[in-house]
mmCIF file of C-alpha atoms in Angstrom:
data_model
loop_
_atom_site.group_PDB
_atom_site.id
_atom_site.type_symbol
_atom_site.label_atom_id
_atom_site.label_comp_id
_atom_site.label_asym_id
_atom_site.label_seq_id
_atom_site.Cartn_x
_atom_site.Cartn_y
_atom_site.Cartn_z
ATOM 1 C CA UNK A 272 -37.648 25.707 38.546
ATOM 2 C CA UNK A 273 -33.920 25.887 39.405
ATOM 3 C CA UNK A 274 -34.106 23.807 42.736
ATOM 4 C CA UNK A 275 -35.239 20.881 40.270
ATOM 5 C CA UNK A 276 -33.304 21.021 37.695
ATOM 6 C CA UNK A 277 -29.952 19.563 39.300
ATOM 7 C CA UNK A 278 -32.375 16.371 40.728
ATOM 8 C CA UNK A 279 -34.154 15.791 37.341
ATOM 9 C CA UNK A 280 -31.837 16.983 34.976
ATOM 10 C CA UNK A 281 -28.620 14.401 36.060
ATOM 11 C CA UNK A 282 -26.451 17.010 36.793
ATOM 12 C CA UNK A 283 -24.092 16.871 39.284
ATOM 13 C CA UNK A 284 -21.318 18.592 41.179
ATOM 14 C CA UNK A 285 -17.724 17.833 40.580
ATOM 15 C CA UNK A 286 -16.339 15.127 42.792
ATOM 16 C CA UNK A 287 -12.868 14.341 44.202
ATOM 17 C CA UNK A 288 -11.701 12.626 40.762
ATOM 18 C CA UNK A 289 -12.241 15.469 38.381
ATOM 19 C CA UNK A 290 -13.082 18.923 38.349
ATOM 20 C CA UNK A 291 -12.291 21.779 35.856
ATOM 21 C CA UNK A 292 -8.740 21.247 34.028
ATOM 22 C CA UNK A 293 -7.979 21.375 30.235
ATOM 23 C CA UNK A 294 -9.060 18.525 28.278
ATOM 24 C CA UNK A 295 -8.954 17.281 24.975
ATOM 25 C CA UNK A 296 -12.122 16.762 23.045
ATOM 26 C CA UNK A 297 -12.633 14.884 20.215
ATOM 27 C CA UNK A 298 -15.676 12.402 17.905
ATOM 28 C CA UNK A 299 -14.662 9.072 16.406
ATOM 29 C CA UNK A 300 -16.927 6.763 14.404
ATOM 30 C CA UNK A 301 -18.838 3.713 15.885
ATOM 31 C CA UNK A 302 -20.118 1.629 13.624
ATOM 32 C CA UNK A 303 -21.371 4.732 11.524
ATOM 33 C CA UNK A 304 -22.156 6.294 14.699
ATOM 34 C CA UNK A 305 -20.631 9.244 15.781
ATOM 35 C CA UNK A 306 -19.369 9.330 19.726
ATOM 36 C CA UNK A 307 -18.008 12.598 21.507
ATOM 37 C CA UNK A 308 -15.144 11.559 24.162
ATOM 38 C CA UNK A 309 -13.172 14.147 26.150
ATOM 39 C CA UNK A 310 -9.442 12.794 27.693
ATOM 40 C CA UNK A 311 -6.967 13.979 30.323
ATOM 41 C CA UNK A 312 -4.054 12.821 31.813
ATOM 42 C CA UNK A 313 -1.875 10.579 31.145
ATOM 43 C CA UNK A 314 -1.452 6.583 31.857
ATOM 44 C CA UNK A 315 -3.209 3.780 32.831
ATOM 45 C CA UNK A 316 -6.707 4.234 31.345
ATOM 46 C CA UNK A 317 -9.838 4.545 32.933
ATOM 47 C CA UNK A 318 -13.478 5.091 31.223
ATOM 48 C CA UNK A 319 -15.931 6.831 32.669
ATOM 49 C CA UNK A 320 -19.855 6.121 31.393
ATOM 50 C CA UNK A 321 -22.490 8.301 32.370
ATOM 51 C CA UNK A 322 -26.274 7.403 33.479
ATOM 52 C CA UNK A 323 -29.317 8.137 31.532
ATOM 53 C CA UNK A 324 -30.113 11.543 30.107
ATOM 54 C CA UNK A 325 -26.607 12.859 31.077
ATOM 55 C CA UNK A 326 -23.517 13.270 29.536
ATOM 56 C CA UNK A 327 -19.724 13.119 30.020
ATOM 57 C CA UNK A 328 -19.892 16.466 31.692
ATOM 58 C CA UNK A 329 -21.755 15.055 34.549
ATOM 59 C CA UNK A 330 -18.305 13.781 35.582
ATOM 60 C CA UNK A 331 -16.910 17.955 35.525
ATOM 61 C CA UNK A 332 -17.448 20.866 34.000
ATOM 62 C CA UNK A 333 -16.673 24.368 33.444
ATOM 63 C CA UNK A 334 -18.612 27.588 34.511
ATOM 64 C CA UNK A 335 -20.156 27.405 30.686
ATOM 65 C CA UNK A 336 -21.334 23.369 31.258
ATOM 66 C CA UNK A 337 -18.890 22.587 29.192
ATOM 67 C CA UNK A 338 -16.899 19.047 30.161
ATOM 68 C CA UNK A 339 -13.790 19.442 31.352
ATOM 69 C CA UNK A 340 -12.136 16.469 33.322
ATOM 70 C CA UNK A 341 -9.390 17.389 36.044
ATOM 71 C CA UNK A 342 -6.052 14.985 36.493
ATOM 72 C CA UNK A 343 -5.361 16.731 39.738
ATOM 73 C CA UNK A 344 -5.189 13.261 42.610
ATOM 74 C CA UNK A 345 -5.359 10.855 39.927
ATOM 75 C CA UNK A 346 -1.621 11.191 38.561
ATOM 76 C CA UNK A 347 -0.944 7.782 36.435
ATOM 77 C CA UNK A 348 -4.081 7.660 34.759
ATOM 78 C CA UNK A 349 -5.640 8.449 31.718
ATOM 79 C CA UNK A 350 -9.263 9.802 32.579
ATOM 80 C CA UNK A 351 -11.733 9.271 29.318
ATOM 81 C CA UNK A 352 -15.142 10.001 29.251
ATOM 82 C CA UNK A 353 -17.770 9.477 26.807
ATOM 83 C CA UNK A 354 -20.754 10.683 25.728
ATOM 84 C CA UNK A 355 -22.942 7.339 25.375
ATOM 85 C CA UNK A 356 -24.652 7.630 21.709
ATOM 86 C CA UNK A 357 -28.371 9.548 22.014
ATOM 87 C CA UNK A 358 -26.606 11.931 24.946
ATOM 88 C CA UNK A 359 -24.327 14.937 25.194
ATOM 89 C CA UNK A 360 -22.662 16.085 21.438
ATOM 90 C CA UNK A 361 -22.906 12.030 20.337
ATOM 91 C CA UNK A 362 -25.080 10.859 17.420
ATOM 92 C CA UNK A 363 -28.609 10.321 18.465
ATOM 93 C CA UNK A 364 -30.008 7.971 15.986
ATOM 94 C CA UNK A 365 -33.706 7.353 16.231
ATOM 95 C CA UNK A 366 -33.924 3.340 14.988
ATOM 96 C CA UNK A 367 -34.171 1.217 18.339
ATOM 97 C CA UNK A 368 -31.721 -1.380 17.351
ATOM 98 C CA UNK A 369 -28.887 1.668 17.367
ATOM 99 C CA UNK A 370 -29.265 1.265 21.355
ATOM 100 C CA UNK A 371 -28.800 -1.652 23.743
ATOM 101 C CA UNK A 372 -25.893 -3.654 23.203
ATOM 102 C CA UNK A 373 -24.380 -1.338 20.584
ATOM 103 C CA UNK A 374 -24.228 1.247 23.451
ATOM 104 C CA UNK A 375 -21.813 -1.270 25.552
ATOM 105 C CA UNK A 376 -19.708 -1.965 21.955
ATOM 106 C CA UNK A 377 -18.883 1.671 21.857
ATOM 107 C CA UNK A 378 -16.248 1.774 24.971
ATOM 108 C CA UNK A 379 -15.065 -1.270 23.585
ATOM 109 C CA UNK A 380 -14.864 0.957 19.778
ATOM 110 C CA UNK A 381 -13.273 3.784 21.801
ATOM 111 C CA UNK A 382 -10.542 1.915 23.071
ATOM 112 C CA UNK A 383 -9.874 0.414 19.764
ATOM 113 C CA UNK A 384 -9.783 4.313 18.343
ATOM 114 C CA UNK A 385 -7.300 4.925 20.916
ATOM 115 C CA UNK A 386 -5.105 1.922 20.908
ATOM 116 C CA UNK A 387 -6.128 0.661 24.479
ATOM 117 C CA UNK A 388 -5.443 -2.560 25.357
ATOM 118 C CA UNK A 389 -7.122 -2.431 28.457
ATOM 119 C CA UNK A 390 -8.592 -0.407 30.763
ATOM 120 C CA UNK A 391 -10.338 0.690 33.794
ATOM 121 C CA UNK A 392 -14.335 1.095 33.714
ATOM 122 C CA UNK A 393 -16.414 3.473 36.021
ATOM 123 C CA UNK A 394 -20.127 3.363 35.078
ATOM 124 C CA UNK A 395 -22.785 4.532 37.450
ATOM 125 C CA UNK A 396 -26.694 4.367 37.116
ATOM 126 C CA UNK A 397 -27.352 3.550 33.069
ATOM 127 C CA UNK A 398 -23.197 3.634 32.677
ATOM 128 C CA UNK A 399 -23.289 1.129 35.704
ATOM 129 C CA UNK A 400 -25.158 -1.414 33.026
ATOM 130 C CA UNK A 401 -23.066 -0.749 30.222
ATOM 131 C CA UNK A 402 -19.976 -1.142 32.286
ATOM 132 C CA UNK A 403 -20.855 -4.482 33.358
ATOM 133 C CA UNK A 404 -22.128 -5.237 29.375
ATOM 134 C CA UNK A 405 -18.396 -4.633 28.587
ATOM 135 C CA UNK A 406 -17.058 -6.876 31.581
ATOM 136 C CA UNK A 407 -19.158 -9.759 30.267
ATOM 137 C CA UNK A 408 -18.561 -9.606 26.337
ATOM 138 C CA UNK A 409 -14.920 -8.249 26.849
ATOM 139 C CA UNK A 410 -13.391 -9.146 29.877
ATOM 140 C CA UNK A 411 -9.898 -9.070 28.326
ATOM 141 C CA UNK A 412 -9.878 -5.758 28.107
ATOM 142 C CA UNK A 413 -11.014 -4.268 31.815
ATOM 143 C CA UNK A 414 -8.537 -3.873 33.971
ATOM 144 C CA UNK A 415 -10.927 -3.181 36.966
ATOM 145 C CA UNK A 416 -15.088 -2.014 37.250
ATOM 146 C CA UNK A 417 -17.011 0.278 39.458
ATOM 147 C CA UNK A 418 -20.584 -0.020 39.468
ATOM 148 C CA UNK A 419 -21.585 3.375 40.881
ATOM 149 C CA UNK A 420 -24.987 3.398 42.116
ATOM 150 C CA UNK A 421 -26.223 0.469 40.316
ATOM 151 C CA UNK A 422 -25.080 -3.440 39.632
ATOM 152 C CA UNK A 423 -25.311 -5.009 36.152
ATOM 153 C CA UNK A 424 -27.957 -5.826 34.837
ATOM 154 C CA UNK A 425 -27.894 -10.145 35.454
ATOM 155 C CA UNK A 426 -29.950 -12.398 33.753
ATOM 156 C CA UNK A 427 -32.266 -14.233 36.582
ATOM 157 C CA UNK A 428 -31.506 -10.871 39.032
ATOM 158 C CA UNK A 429 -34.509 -8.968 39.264
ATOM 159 C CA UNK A 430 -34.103 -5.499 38.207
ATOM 160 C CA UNK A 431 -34.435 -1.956 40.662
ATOM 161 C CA UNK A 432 -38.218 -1.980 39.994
ATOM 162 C CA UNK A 433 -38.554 1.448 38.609
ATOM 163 C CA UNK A 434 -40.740 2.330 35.556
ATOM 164 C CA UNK A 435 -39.509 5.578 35.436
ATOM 165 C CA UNK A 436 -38.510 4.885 31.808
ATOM 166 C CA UNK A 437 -42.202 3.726 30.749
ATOM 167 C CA UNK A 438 -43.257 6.554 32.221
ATOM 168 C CA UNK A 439 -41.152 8.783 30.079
ATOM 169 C CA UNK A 440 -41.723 7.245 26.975
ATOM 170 C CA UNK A 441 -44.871 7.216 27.446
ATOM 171 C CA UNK A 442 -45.101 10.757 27.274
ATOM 172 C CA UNK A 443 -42.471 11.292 24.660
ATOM 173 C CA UNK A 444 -44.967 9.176 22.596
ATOM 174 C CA UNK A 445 -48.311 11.103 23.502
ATOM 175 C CA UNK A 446 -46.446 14.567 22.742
ATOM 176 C CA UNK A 447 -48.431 16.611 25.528
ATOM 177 C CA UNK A 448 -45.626 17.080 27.299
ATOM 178 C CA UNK A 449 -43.297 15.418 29.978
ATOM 179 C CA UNK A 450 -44.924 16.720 33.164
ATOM 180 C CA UNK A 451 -46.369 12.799 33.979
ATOM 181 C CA UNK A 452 -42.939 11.979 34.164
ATOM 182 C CA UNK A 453 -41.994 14.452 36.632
ATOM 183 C CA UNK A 454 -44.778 13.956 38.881
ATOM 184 C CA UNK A 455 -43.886 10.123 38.429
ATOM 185 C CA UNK A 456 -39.816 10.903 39.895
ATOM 186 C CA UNK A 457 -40.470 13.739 41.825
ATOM 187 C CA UNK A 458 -39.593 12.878 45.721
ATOM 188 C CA UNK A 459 -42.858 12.317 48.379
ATOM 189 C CA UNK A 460 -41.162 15.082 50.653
ATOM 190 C CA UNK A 461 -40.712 17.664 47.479
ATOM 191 C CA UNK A 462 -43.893 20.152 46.803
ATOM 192 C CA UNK A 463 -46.834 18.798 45.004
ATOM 193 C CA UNK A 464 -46.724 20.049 41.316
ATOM 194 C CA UNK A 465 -49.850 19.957 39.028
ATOM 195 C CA UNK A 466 -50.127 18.702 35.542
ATOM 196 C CA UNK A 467 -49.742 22.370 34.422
ATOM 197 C CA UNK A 468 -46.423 23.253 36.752
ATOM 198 C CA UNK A 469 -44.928 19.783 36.040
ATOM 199 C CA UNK A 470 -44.959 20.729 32.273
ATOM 200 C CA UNK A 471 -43.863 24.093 32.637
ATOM 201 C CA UNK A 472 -40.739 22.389 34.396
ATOM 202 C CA UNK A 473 -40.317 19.598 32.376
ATOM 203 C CA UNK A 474 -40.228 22.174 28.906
ATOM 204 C CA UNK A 475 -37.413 23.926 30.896
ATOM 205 C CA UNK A 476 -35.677 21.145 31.854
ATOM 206 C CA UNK A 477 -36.094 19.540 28.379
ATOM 207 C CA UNK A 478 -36.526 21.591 25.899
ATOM 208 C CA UNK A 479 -34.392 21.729 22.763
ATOM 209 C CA UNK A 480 -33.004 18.207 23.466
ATOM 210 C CA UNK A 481 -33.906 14.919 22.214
ATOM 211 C CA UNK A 482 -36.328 13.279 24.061
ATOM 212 C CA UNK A 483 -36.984 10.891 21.267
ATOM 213 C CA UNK A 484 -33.373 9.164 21.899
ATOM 214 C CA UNK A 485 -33.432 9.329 25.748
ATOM 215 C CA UNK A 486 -36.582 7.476 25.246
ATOM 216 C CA UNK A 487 -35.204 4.804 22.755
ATOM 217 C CA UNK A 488 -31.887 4.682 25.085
ATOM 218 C CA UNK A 489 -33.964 4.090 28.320
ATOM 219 C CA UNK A 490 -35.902 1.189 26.707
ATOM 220 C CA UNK A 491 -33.014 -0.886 25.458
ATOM 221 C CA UNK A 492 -31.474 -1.276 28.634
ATOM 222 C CA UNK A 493 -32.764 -4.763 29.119
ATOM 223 C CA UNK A 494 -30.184 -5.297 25.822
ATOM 224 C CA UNK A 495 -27.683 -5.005 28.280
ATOM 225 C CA UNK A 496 -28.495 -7.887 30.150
ATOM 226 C CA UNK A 497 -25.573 -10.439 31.010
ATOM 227 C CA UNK A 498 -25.615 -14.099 32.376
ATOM 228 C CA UNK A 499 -23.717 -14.803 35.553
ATOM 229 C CA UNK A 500 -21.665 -17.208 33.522
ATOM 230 C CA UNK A 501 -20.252 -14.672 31.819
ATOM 231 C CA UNK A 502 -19.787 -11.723 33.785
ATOM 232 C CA UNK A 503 -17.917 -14.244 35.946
ATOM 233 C CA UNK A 504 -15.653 -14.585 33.264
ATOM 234 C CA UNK A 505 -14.046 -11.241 34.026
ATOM 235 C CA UNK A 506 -11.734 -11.374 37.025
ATOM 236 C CA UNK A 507 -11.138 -8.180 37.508
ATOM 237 C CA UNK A 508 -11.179 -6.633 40.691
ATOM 238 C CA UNK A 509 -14.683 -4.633 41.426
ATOM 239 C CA UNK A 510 -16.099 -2.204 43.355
ATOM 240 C CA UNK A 511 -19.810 -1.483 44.506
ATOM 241 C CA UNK A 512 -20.399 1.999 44.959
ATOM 242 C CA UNK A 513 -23.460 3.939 46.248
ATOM 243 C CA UNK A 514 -25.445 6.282 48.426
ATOM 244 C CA UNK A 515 -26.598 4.805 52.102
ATOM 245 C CA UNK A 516 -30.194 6.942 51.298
ATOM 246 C CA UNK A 517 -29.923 4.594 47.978
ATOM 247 C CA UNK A 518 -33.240 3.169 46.843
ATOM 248 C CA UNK A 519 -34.001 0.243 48.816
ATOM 249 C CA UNK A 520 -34.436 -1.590 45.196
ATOM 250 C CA UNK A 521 -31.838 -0.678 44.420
ATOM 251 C CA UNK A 522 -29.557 -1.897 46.968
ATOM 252 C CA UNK A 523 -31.391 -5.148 46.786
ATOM 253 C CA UNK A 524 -30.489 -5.363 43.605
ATOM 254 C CA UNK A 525 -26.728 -4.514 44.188
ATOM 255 C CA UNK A 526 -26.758 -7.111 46.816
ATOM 256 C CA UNK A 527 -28.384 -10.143 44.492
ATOM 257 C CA UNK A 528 -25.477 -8.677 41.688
ATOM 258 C CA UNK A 529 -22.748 -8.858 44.418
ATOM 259 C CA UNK A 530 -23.963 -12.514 45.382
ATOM 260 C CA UNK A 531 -24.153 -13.764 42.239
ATOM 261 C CA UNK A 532 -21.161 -12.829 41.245
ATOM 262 C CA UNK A 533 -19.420 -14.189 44.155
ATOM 263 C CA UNK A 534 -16.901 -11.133 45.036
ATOM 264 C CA UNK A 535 -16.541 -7.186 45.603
ATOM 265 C CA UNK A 536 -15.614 -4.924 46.899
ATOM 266 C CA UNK A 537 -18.714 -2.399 48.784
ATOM 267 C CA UNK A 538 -18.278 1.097 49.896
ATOM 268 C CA UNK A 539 -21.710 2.915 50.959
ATOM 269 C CA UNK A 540 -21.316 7.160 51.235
ATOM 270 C CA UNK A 541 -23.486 8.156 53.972
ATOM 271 C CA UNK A 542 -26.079 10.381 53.378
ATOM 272 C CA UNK A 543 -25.832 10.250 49.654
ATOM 273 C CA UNK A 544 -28.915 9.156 47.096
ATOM 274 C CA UNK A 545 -28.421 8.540 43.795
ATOM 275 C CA UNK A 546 -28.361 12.135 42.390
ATOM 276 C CA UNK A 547 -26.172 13.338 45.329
ATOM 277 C CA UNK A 548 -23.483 10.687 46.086
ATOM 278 C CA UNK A 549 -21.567 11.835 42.944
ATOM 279 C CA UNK A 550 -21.342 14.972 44.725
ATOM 280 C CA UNK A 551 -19.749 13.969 47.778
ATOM 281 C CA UNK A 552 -15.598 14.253 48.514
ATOM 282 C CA UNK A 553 -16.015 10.550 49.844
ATOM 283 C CA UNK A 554 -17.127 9.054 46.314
ATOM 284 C CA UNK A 555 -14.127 10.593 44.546
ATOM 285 C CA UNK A 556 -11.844 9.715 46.859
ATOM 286 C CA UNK A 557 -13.401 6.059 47.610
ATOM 287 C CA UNK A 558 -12.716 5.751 43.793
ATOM 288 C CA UNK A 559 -9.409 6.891 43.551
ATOM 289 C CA UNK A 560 -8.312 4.446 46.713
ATOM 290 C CA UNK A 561 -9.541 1.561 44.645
ATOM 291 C CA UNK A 562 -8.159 2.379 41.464
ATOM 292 C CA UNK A 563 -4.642 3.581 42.682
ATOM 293 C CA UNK A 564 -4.944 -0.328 44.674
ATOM 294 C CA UNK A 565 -5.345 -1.813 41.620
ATOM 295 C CA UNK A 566 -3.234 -0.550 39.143
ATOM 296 C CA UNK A 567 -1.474 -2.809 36.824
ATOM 297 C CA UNK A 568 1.661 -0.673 36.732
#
């Protein structure tokens, strides 16, 4: 069960950008809503939002899982990361209309909590989404955007294609376990699982959290939907991140974003994927390139 749970499970090894420092660690309110953040650092701000059914630590931890964000290479900035409401220590409400947008107005909530003007946003995967959310309803206050391993989500751009959220809510509905969705994700060159093994993972993998919220999460993501129009609206510079063994849906979509939009930077890290490219010393360090180019200091 171990060699799955780092694939399924979102969580990833620390990258260039952070690693296993002190941090400070604190909740704030969001519109009655409570959101866990952890800082570091000091400086020019930058946010980083994590994808769905992870949390903040997914961007470092310490031996006990716990987040912990490291300032060593990125002197100058202020690293922030959140956990997005229904993940990590933040509020998980179960009413649908707590997700979607209101998921995008809590960076925007967070820099109002700590008197941020403006400030850098990393999102990748679901945090890719939200990221670009935030460019389009608040472009006053982004100072640049990385889309890690995913483009916003652009009205009139057709989306990656996966159902891998139906799939899970589906079984979060039925209650008989999440083993469909694990045989639905699991990659054609891993070991065929039945029913029975699937579930026995899937209760490891999943048990005592709140599959109820990742659900309601997952399926508000089409909330986050922008028009060109707007996202255009934000001039600040961006960056296209992401695996070259990326999804070829994905990287469609990425390209349709990037054309849309009409600018962008792209850096592809060979022989990542989607769970792995956060792992690799090139992502990091493509990262810290771009934001150290474009600092407004």
């Amino acid at each position: 069960m171990m060699r799955f749970k780092p694939l399924l499970a979102m969580v990833f090894a620390c990258s260039a950008l952070t690693g296993v420092a002190r941090a400070d660690d604190d909740v704030f309110d969001s519109n009655g809503v409570k959101i866990r953040y952890v800082t570091a650092g000091e400086g020019e701000a930058v946010v980083l939002i994590h994808g769905w059914m992870g949390d903040s630590s997914m961007w470092g931890r310490d031996a006990a899982g716990n987040t912990k964000l490291d300032t060593t290479g990125s002197k100058g900035f202020q690293i922030i990361a959140l956990d997005c409401r229904g993940h990590g220590k933040s509020d998980k409400p179960h009413d649908a209309s707590k997700y979607g947008a209101e998921m995008a107005a809590d960076v925007v909530r967070l820099l109002d909590h700590l008197k941020i003007k403006k400030a850098h946003l990393i999102g990748y995967s679901m945090g890719a989404f939200i990221a670009g959310k935030v460019a389009a309803t608040h472009p006053d206050r982004v100072l640049s955007v990385i889309y890690g391993g995913q483009a916003p989500l652009i009205v009139g751009v057709p989306a990656s294609g996966s159902n891998e959220v139906e799939v899970f809510a589906k079984a979060v509905e039925e209650g008989k376990g999440l083993g469909p969705y694990l045989l639905e994700v699991m990659p054609p060159d891993k070991p065929k699982l039945t029913l029975e093994q699937a579930n026995s993972i899937a209760k490891y993998l999943y048990g005592g959290r709140d599959v109820k919220a990742f659900a309601l999460a997952g399926q508000s993501l089409s909330d986050l939907r922008v028009t060109a129009d707007d996202l255009r609206k934000c001039a600040a510079p961006t960056l296209f991140i992401y695996g070259g063994n990326e999804s070829a849906h994905t990287q469609e979509s990425i390209a349709a974003a990037r054309r849309v939009l009409g600018r962008g930077e792209v850096k592809v890290i060979e022989g990542g994927d989607h769970i792995t490219t956060l792992a690799k010393p090139a992502f990091g360090a493509s990262i810290m390139a771009f934001l150290r180019s474009h600092m407004s200091k």
